[in-house]
Coordinates of C-alpha atoms in Angstrom, one line a residue:
P1 CA 109.4 61.8 95.1
V2 CA 108.8 59.2 92.4
I3 CA 111.5 57.1 90.5
I4 CA 110.9 56.2 86.9
S5 CA 113.3 53.7 85.7
G6 CA 113.8 53.1 82.0
F7 CA 115.7 50.6 79.8
G8 CA 119.0 52.4 80.5
A9 CA 118.8 51.4 84.2
L10 CA 118.0 47.8 83.7
Q11 CA 121.3 46.5 85.1
N12 CA 121.1 49.0 88.2
G13 CA 118.1 47.4 90.1
D14 CA 119.9 46.8 93.6
E15 CA 121.3 50.4 93.5
L16 CA 117.8 51.8 92.6
V17 CA 116.2 49.9 95.5
K18 CA 118.9 51.5 97.9
L19 CA 118.1 55.0 96.7
A20 CA 114.3 54.4 96.9
E21 CA 114.5 53.0 100.5
K22 CA 116.6 56.0 101.6
I23 CA 114.5 58.7 100.3
T24 CA 110.9 56.7 100.5
A25 CA 110.3 56.8 96.7
P26 CA 108.1 54.3 94.8
I27 CA 109.7 52.9 91.7
G28 CA 107.8 52.9 88.4
T29 CA 109.2 51.8 84.9
T30 CA 108.8 52.4 81.3
F31 CA 107.6 49.5 79.5
R32 CA 111.1 48.6 78.3
G33 CA 112.3 49.1 81.9
K34 CA 110.2 46.2 83.2
G35 CA 112.2 43.8 85.3
V36 CA 114.6 46.1 86.8
I37 CA 113.7 44.8 90.2
N38 CA 111.3 42.2 91.3
E39 CA 108.0 43.4 90.7
D40 CA 106.5 42.1 93.9
H41 CA 108.7 44.5 95.8
E42 CA 106.9 46.8 98.2
L43 CA 108.1 49.9 96.5
Y44 CA 107.4 48.8 92.9
A45 CA 104.3 50.7 91.6
G46 CA 103.9 49.2 88.2
S47 CA 104.6 50.5 84.6
H48 CA 103.7 54.1 83.7
G49 CA 101.9 55.1 80.6
G50 CA 99.8 53.5 78.1
I51 CA 100.0 50.1 79.5
G52 CA 100.7 51.2 82.9
S53 CA 99.2 50.7 86.5
T54 CA 96.7 52.7 88.2
S55 CA 99.1 52.9 91.3
A56 CA 102.0 54.1 89.1
S57 CA 99.7 56.8 87.3
S58 CA 98.2 58.1 90.6
L59 CA 101.6 58.4 92.3
V60 CA 103.3 60.2 89.4
Q61 CA 100.3 62.6 88.9
N62 CA 100.7 63.5 92.6
A63 CA 104.4 63.6 92.8
D64 CA 106.3 66.9 93.4
L65 CA 109.5 65.4 92.1
L66 CA 110.2 62.7 89.4
I67 CA 113.6 61.1 89.2
V68 CA 113.9 59.7 85.6
I69 CA 116.6 57.3 84.9
G70 CA 117.6 56.1 81.4
S71 CA 114.2 56.8 79.8
S72 CA 113.7 57.7 76.1
F73 CA 110.5 59.6 76.9
S74 CA 108.4 57.7 74.3
D75 CA 105.0 58.9 73.8
M76 CA 103.8 55.6 75.2
T77 CA 105.5 56.3 78.6
Q78 CA 103.5 59.6 79.0
I79 CA 105.9 61.2 81.6
P80 CA 104.1 64.4 82.7
E81 CA 105.9 67.8 83.1
I82 CA 106.7 67.7 86.8
R83 CA 109.8 69.0 88.6
M84 CA 112.3 66.6 87.5
I85 CA 115.9 65.2 88.1
Q86 CA 116.9 63.3 84.9
I87 CA 119.8 60.9 84.7
D88 CA 121.0 59.8 81.2
I89 CA 124.2 58.7 79.6
D90 CA 123.2 60.4 76.3
P91 CA 123.2 64.3 76.7
M92 CA 120.7 64.7 73.9
M93 CA 118.2 62.9 76.0
I94 CA 118.2 65.3 79.1
A95 CA 115.5 67.9 78.9
K96 CA 114.4 66.2 75.4
N97 CA 110.8 67.1 76.0
Y98 CA 110.8 70.0 78.4
P99 CA 113.1 71.6 80.9
V100 CA 114.3 69.6 83.9
E101 CA 115.3 70.9 87.3
V102 CA 118.6 69.1 87.3
G103 CA 120.1 67.0 84.6
L104 CA 122.8 64.4 85.5
W105 CA 124.9 63.3 82.5
G106 CA 126.6 60.0 82.8
N107 CA 126.3 56.3 83.5
C108 CA 123.6 55.6 86.1
S109 CA 125.7 52.7 87.5
E110 CA 128.0 55.5 88.8
I111 CA 125.5 58.2 89.4
I112 CA 122.7 56.2 91.4
P113 CA 125.2 55.3 94.1
A114 CA 126.7 58.8 94.2
L115 CA 123.4 60.2 94.6
T116 CA 122.2 57.8 97.2
A117 CA 125.4 58.6 99.2
F118 CA 124.6 62.3 98.9
V119 CA 120.9 62.5 99.9
S120 CA 119.5 62.6 103.4
K121 CA 117.8 59.6 104.7
N122 CA 113.8 60.4 104.8
V123 CA 111.5 57.6 106.0
N124 CA 107.9 58.7 105.3
I125 CA 105.6 56.2 107.0
E126 CA 102.6 57.8 105.5
Y127 CA 103.8 57.6 101.9
L128 CA 104.6 54.0 102.4
A129 CA 101.1 53.3 103.3
E130 CA 99.8 55.1 100.5
I131 CA 102.1 53.2 98.1
K132 CA 101.1 49.9 99.7
R133 CA 97.3 50.9 99.4
L134 CA 97.6 51.9 95.7
K135 CA 99.5 48.8 94.7
K136 CA 96.9 46.5 96.5
D137 CA 94.1 48.3 94.7
W138 CA 95.9 47.6 91.4
I139 CA 96.6 44.0 92.1
D140 CA 93.0 43.5 93.4
L141 CA 91.8 44.9 90.1
L142 CA 94.1 42.5 88.1
E143 CA 92.8 39.6 90.2
K144 CA 89.2 40.6 89.2
E145 CA 89.9 40.7 85.6
S146 CA 91.6 37.4 85.5
D147 CA 88.5 35.5 86.1
S148 CA 89.0 31.9 84.7
S149 CA 85.2 31.3 84.1
K150 CA 84.9 33.9 81.5
K151 CA 84.3 32.6 77.8
P152 CA 86.0 33.2 75.6
I153 CA 89.1 32.8 77.7
R154 CA 90.7 36.2 78.7
P155 CA 94.2 37.3 78.0
Q156 CA 94.5 38.6 81.6
Y157 CA 93.7 34.9 82.8
I158 CA 96.6 33.6 80.5
I159 CA 98.9 36.1 81.7
K160 CA 98.0 35.3 85.3
V161 CA 98.9 31.6 84.6
L162 CA 102.1 32.4 82.9
N163 CA 103.0 34.6 85.9
E164 CA 102.7 31.7 88.1
K165 CA 104.2 29.1 85.8
L166 CA 107.4 30.7 84.1
S167 CA 110.6 30.1 85.6
E168 CA 112.4 32.6 87.6
D169 CA 115.1 33.2 84.9
A170 CA 112.8 32.7 81.9
V171 CA 113.6 34.8 78.7
I172 CA 110.2 36.2 77.3
S173 CA 110.1 37.6 73.8
L174 CA 107.3 39.8 72.9
D175 CA 105.5 40.4 69.5
I176 CA 103.8 43.7 68.6
G177 CA 100.2 43.8 69.3
E178 CA 97.7 43.5 72.1
N179 CA 99.6 40.7 73.3
S180 CA 102.5 42.8 74.4
W181 CA 100.0 45.2 76.0
W182 CA 98.6 42.5 78.2
F183 CA 102.0 41.3 79.1
G184 CA 103.3 44.8 79.9
R185 CA 100.3 45.6 82.1
N186 CA 99.6 42.3 83.8
F187 CA 102.9 40.4 84.1
F188 CA 105.0 40.8 87.3
M189 CA 108.4 40.3 86.1
K190 CA 111.2 39.0 88.3
K191 CA 114.6 40.7 87.9
N192 CA 116.4 37.5 86.8
Q193 CA 113.9 37.2 83.9
K194 CA 114.7 39.0 80.7
M195 CA 112.3 40.7 78.2
V196 CA 112.9 40.8 74.5
M197 CA 111.1 43.3 72.5
S198 CA 111.5 45.6 69.5
G199 CA 111.1 48.7 71.5
Y200 CA 108.4 51.1 70.1
L201 CA 109.0 50.1 66.4
A202 CA 105.8 48.4 65.7
S203 CA 107.9 45.4 64.1
M204 CA 105.1 42.9 63.9
G205 CA 106.5 39.4 63.7
A206 CA 109.5 40.2 66.0
G207 CA 108.3 37.6 68.7
L208 CA 109.3 34.1 67.4
P209 CA 112.7 35.2 65.8
G210 CA 113.5 37.0 69.2
A211 CA 112.6 33.9 71.0
L212 CA 114.9 31.5 68.6
A213 CA 117.7 33.9 69.0
A214 CA 117.3 34.0 72.9
Q215 CA 117.3 30.1 72.9
L216 CA 120.5 30.0 70.8
I217 CA 122.1 32.5 73.3
F218 CA 120.7 30.9 76.5
P219 CA 120.4 27.2 75.5
E220 CA 119.8 26.3 79.2
K221 CA 117.0 28.7 80.0
Q222 CA 113.2 28.4 79.5
V223 CA 112.5 30.7 76.5
I224 CA 108.9 32.0 76.0
C225 CA 107.4 33.8 72.8
I226 CA 104.1 35.6 73.4
T227 CA 102.6 36.6 70.1
G228 CA 99.3 37.3 68.4
D229 CA 97.7 35.6 65.2
G230 CA 98.7 38.5 63.1
G231 CA 102.4 38.8 64.1
F232 CA 102.8 35.0 64.1
S233 CA 101.3 34.6 60.7
M234 CA 104.0 37.0 59.1
V235 CA 106.8 34.7 60.4
M236 CA 105.3 31.1 60.9
G237 CA 108.0 29.7 58.6
D238 CA 110.4 30.4 61.3
F239 CA 108.7 27.6 63.2
Q240 CA 110.7 25.2 60.9
T241 CA 113.9 26.6 62.1
A242 CA 113.0 25.9 65.6
V243 CA 112.2 22.3 64.8
K244 CA 115.4 21.9 62.7
Y245 CA 117.6 23.0 65.2
K246 CA 115.5 21.4 68.2
L247 CA 114.9 24.9 69.8
P248 CA 112.4 24.2 72.6
V249 CA 110.8 27.6 72.7
K250 CA 107.3 27.7 74.0
V251 CA 104.9 29.8 71.8
F252 CA 101.8 31.4 73.3
L253 CA 99.5 32.7 70.5
F254 CA 96.8 35.0 71.4
N255 CA 94.4 34.5 68.7
N256 CA 91.6 37.1 68.5
K257 CA 91.3 36.7 64.7
Q258 CA 92.1 40.4 64.1
L259 CA 95.0 43.0 64.3
G260 CA 93.7 44.0 67.6
M261 CA 95.9 46.9 68.4
I262 CA 95.2 48.5 65.0
M263 CA 91.6 47.9 65.7
Q264 CA 91.8 49.7 69.1
E265 CA 93.8 52.6 67.5
Q266 CA 91.3 53.2 64.7
K267 CA 88.5 53.1 67.3
V268 CA 90.3 56.0 69.3
E269 CA 90.7 57.9 66.2
G270 CA 87.0 57.5 65.4
Y271 CA 87.2 55.3 62.3

């Protein structure tokens, strides 16, 4: 089994871990589900989908059962058609893309503990070893990519430094573009950190206003904006607002002098 945790389960990380430990299941997340548990947890396999990890992808492809909780099944998450238990508070989401083995309709804060109490304990030592090996391979790949000697400076290295330096309860506001891809793929969130994003709405320029709002709501917390030159240039006037109200947001601008995500998508389409 593999658990895929979406945005709808963000408040239920502790319950999710209890279920995963009882049945020996790795936990993968959607992009919007990042941070549901500490991502250095031994059962965390990474995000799944377009910005996902090799470990999550391999485990999902070889699973004989997916337990999908609070996911919108966006194209970006790329959840395959495998035997599935799906939990969602919205009945219209259950079996949205294809039939499911079991659909459980309700609040996952009630359903996950009930399911945990219902299932039998199953400790699979071999599976635990496979999860550990696949995750190590993934982390080794990220380490190799984040070479600080490369010129120009690589986004993977910037994300690695942010991973080490951001406070454990930081609020991170993402813009749309390659910058968010690098964050989703390479950043290991802690469950006390919060991620602000526009979902999958392609709303360029959302990063800085999201950070300003977060700093107003959480004045005592470290607030980070991760943006690109394309998104930032659309809203750079908002920087005046940060100065006027003395909002100490930290802005990390990934400047590749192009609309990088658009360029990649056009390459994929053969333009």
